[in-house]
Short mmCIF file of C-alpha atoms in Angstrom, two decimals:
data_model
loop_
_atom_site.label_atom_id
_atom_site.label_comp_id
_atom_site.label_asym_id
_atom_site.label_seq_id
_atom_site.Cartn_x
_atom_site.Cartn_y
_atom_site.Cartn_z
CA MET W 1 -21.71 21.81 10.86
CA THR W 2 -23.69 23.66 14.40
CA ASP W 3 -22.43 27.59 14.58
CA ASN W 4 -20.42 28.20 16.70
CA THR W 5 -22.43 30.81 19.67
CA PHE W 6 -18.79 31.92 20.80
CA TRP W 7 -18.57 34.00 17.77
CA THR W 8 -20.59 37.68 17.07
CA SER W 9 -19.96 37.99 13.50
CA PRO W 10 -22.12 35.50 11.09
CA ALA W 11 -19.99 32.15 9.19
CA ASP W 12 -20.69 33.67 5.69
CA ARG W 13 -18.25 37.42 6.65
CA MET W 14 -15.36 37.32 5.00
CA VAL W 15 -12.16 37.34 6.86
CA ARG W 16 -9.52 39.92 6.61
CA GLY W 17 -5.26 38.55 5.72
CA SER W 18 -5.26 35.02 5.08
CA GLY W 19 -3.05 32.26 7.10
CA ALA W 20 -0.58 30.92 5.03
CA ARG W 21 0.24 28.50 7.43
CA HIS W 22 -0.42 27.38 11.72
CA ASP W 23 0.74 23.88 12.11
CA ILE W 24 2.52 22.77 15.16
CA THR W 25 4.15 18.93 15.22
CA VAL W 26 5.46 16.95 18.05
CA LEU W 27 8.45 14.61 17.05
CA GLN W 28 8.11 11.64 19.37
CA PRO W 29 11.54 9.22 19.38
CA PRO W 30 12.96 8.11 17.35
CA PHE W 31 13.85 11.39 15.55
CA THR W 32 15.18 9.67 12.77
CA VAL W 33 11.91 8.45 11.48
CA THR W 34 10.90 9.87 7.67
CA ALA W 35 7.76 11.26 6.53
CA ARG W 36 7.66 8.54 3.78
CA SER W 37 8.07 6.04 6.03
CA LEU W 38 5.34 6.76 8.70
CA PRO W 39 1.96 5.44 8.59
CA PRO W 40 -1.30 6.39 7.65
CA ASN W 41 -2.95 8.60 10.27
CA ASP W 42 -4.82 7.39 12.84
CA PRO W 43 -8.59 9.16 12.52
CA ALA W 44 -9.73 8.31 16.05
CA VAL W 45 -6.30 9.39 17.69
CA ALA W 46 -5.96 12.23 15.73
CA ARG W 47 -9.40 13.32 16.85
CA ARG W 48 -8.73 12.51 20.82
CA PHE W 49 -6.05 14.81 19.78
CA ALA W 50 -7.64 17.85 17.96
CA GLU W 51 -10.55 17.07 21.17
CA ALA W 52 -7.47 17.76 24.01
CA PHE W 53 -5.69 20.74 22.46
CA PRO W 54 -6.21 23.16 24.30
CA THR W 55 -7.59 25.87 21.86
CA VAL W 56 -10.76 23.54 20.88
CA ASP W 57 -14.12 23.38 23.10
CA ALA W 58 -15.40 20.37 21.04
CA VAL W 59 -15.43 18.90 18.09
CA LEU W 60 -18.67 19.25 16.23
CA GLU W 61 -17.96 17.26 13.02
CA ASP W 62 -15.76 15.31 10.93
CA LEU W 63 -14.79 16.90 8.10
CA GLY W 64 -13.00 13.64 5.90
CA LEU W 65 -9.50 12.97 5.47
CA ARG W 66 -7.58 16.03 3.36
CA PRO W 67 -3.87 15.58 1.92
CA ALA W 68 -1.18 17.41 4.91
CA SER W 69 0.08 19.58 2.25
CA GLU W 70 -3.19 20.81 1.51
CA SER W 71 -2.83 25.01 2.21
CA PRO W 72 -4.88 26.32 4.70
CA GLU W 73 -7.82 28.65 2.74
CA LEU W 74 -9.38 31.43 4.60
CA ALA W 75 -11.55 32.60 3.33
CA THR W 76 -15.15 33.25 5.76
CA ARG W 77 -15.65 32.75 9.21
CA ALA W 78 -16.68 29.57 8.97
CA ASP W 79 -13.21 28.63 7.62
CA LEU W 80 -11.60 29.86 11.21
CA ASP W 81 -13.93 26.40 12.84
CA VAL W 82 -11.79 24.14 10.71
CA VAL W 83 -8.99 22.44 12.17
CA ARG W 84 -6.92 19.25 10.68
CA ALA W 85 -5.65 16.97 12.79
CA GLY W 86 -2.43 13.97 11.81
CA VAL W 87 -1.37 11.04 14.23
CA TRP W 88 1.42 9.50 11.54
CA GLY W 89 2.64 6.69 14.44
CA ASN W 90 5.30 8.69 16.69
CA VAL W 91 4.41 11.85 14.57
CA LEU W 92 1.62 13.88 15.84
CA GLY W 93 0.39 17.30 14.22
CA ILE W 94 -2.30 19.93 14.38
CA SER W 95 -3.17 22.85 12.09
CA ASP W 96 -5.72 25.36 13.64
CA PRO W 97 -6.41 28.76 13.10
CA ALA W 98 -6.46 29.89 16.72
CA LEU W 99 -2.88 29.48 16.67
CA VAL W 100 -2.60 32.84 14.23
CA ASP W 101 -1.68 36.05 16.41
CA ASN W 102 -0.46 39.57 14.72
CA GLY W 103 1.80 40.44 17.98
CA ASN W 104 -0.43 41.13 20.77
CA ASP W 105 0.12 37.41 22.34
CA THR W 106 1.93 34.17 21.81
CA PRO W 107 -0.89 31.50 21.41
CA LEU W 108 2.11 29.02 19.84
CA PHE W 109 4.87 29.37 22.63
CA HIS W 110 1.47 28.80 24.99
CA GLU W 111 0.29 25.60 23.59
CA ALA W 112 3.92 24.45 23.09
CA LYS W 113 4.40 24.58 26.48
CA LYS W 114 0.90 22.82 26.81
CA LEU W 115 2.42 20.02 24.28
CA ARG W 116 5.83 19.70 26.09
CA GLU W 117 4.31 19.13 29.49
CA ARG W 118 1.92 15.98 28.12
CA PHE W 119 4.91 14.92 25.68
CA PRO W 120 8.72 15.79 28.17
CA ASP W 121 10.55 13.22 25.49
CA ALA W 122 9.30 15.37 22.34
CA ARG W 123 10.80 17.89 20.08
CA ILE W 124 7.79 20.50 19.47
CA VAL W 125 8.32 22.58 16.52
CA GLY W 126 5.53 25.04 15.51
CA ARG W 127 5.20 27.18 12.23
CA VAL W 128 2.75 30.36 11.96
CA GLU W 129 2.38 33.12 9.43
CA VAL W 130 -0.31 35.40 8.99
CA ASP W 131 -0.86 38.46 6.31
CA CYS W 132 -3.17 40.93 7.18
CA GLY W 133 -1.72 43.36 5.42
CA GLU W 134 1.44 41.95 6.32
CA ASP W 135 3.44 38.86 7.26
CA HIS W 136 3.36 38.12 10.97
CA THR W 137 5.09 35.00 11.88
CA GLU W 138 5.81 33.05 15.06
CA ASP W 139 8.13 30.11 15.26
CA ILE W 140 9.27 27.72 17.70
CA VAL W 141 11.04 24.66 18.46
CA TRP W 142 11.60 23.00 22.09
CA LEU W 143 13.31 19.98 22.65
CA PRO W 144 13.34 17.06 25.05
CA ASP W 145 16.07 18.55 26.97
CA GLY W 146 14.73 21.89 27.63
CA THR W 147 16.55 23.84 25.09
CA MET W 148 14.47 25.77 23.15
CA PHE W 149 13.58 29.13 20.66
CA HIS W 150 11.28 31.21 20.20
CA ALA W 151 10.25 34.18 17.48
CA SER W 152 7.32 35.94 17.04
CA GLY W 153 7.60 39.50 15.47
CA TRP W 154 6.67 41.53 12.14
CA PRO W 155 9.67 40.72 9.33
CA THR W 156 10.00 44.06 8.36
CA GLY W 157 9.44 45.77 11.69
CA GLU W 158 9.65 46.33 15.62
CA PRO W 159 9.12 44.87 17.52
CA TRP W 160 10.43 41.41 17.75
CA GLU W 161 9.70 39.22 20.94
CA LEU W 162 12.49 36.48 21.38
CA SER W 163 13.24 33.87 23.75
CA GLY W 164 16.00 31.14 24.28
CA ASP W 165 18.77 30.72 21.91
CA PRO W 166 18.84 29.35 18.17
CA HIS W 167 22.92 28.85 18.70
CA ALA W 168 21.89 26.30 21.15
CA VAL W 169 19.22 24.66 18.95
CA ALA W 170 21.31 24.22 16.19
CA ALA W 171 24.09 22.94 18.62
CA ALA W 172 21.34 20.00 20.23
CA LEU W 173 20.17 19.08 16.86
CA GLY W 174 23.93 18.96 15.56
CA VAL W 175 22.98 21.48 12.11
CA THR W 176 26.51 23.01 10.91
CA ALA W 177 27.23 26.15 9.67
CA LEU W 178 26.87 24.49 5.88
CA GLU W 179 23.80 23.64 6.47
CA LEU W 180 22.64 26.85 7.51
CA GLU W 181 23.85 28.29 4.41
CA ASP W 182 22.11 25.91 2.17
CA ILE W 183 18.87 27.36 3.93
CA ASP W 184 20.49 30.95 3.60
CA VAL W 185 19.64 31.32 7.75
CA ASP W 186 22.00 33.49 9.61
CA LEU W 187 21.24 33.05 13.25
CA ASP W 188 23.41 36.90 13.89
CA ALA W 189 21.29 38.96 11.58
CA GLU W 190 18.63 40.95 12.65
CA PRO W 191 15.79 39.01 14.00
CA GLY W 192 13.21 40.21 11.15
CA GLU W 193 15.75 39.47 8.32
CA VAL W 194 15.55 35.32 9.18
CA GLU W 195 13.27 32.91 8.01
CA TRP W 196 12.83 31.34 11.42
CA ALA W 197 10.40 28.99 9.62
CA ASP W 198 13.51 27.14 7.61
CA PHE W 199 15.29 27.30 11.10
CA VAL W 200 13.59 25.98 13.51
CA SER W 201 11.97 22.85 10.47
CA LEU W 202 15.43 21.41 11.16
CA ALA W 203 14.04 19.80 13.95
CA LEU W 204 11.69 17.56 12.04
CA GLY W 205 14.30 17.45 8.99
CA GLU W 206 12.87 14.23 7.32
CA ALA W 207 9.86 13.47 9.01
CA ASP W 208 8.22 17.03 8.73
CA PRO W 209 4.43 15.77 7.67
CA TRP W 210 3.27 19.18 6.47
CA PRO W 211 5.06 18.58 2.49
CA TRP W 212 3.76 15.49 1.38
CA PRO W 213 0.39 14.78 0.07
CA HIS W 214 0.69 11.12 0.46
CA LEU W 215 0.20 11.95 4.49
CA GLU W 216 -3.54 12.58 5.28
CA THR W 217 -5.30 14.52 8.12
CA SER W 218 -8.25 14.41 9.18
CA ALA W 219 -10.26 18.25 9.20
CA PHE W 220 -12.95 18.96 12.08
CA GLY W 221 -15.18 21.46 12.29
CA VAL W 222 -14.26 22.92 15.89
CA ARG W 223 -16.02 25.30 18.65
CA HIS W 224 -12.63 26.95 19.76
CA THR W 225 -12.80 28.41 23.75
CA ARG W 226 -13.95 31.33 23.92
CA SER W 227 -10.47 33.64 24.34
CA ARG W 228 -9.23 31.99 20.90
CA THR W 229 -12.44 32.99 19.23
CA ARG W 230 -12.28 36.41 20.57
CA ALA W 231 -8.69 36.99 19.45
CA MET W 232 -9.57 35.56 15.73
CA GLU W 233 -12.58 37.36 15.97
CA GLU W 234 -10.20 41.45 16.74
CA LEU W 235 -7.43 39.88 14.64
CA TYR W 236 -9.60 38.75 11.01
CA PHE W 237 -12.41 41.23 11.14
CA LEU W 238 -12.05 44.67 11.82
CA GLY W 239 -14.12 46.52 14.39
CA GLY W 240 -15.25 42.85 16.30
#
């Protein structure tokens, strides 16, 4: 793949920490669709979706198809340049290391806001987790009527950035107290004690494409924007 000229670190430099997940999903009506019934990924549309994603400056290479359930491997700087995108009918998704942050910014929130402008009738759901000696998470759900919840922080510490209303999101989705109990989520607990990714996943329900090996994503080698490249360099490489 053509080298990414915005980096100052070489492609084989080992990263610090790892990203357990960094995906954002656009679920367009009908919301009752199930992942089992979704059509195959459309590689051409997936490429256009990746090219239009605000963290991406340019798609440089098509790396072929990979299962949606494949866990991201972040070992070297070159791995940070790999984005996976899928378009399965009315469901669009992207997994991008540039969505990861350590609390200095909220890239998932910013990209969800931009996607909401493009897809106002969709449910926007994002889940990000990075391990840099300790996990940092960012999670969001944004519904078509504007109901939203966003959380960003370190599960064992402070500060936490919270916006929106998880109770309103649960009510809008018709989530019952029993369903919350089943996933061991207490919306009134301290923010660092809540598995927010499990909560926001309720907005996708059975339409969630990411757990399924039969659904394929298109993998692309990309050049991220200068600003996101700088942010990743500061996060993944001590001393820049």
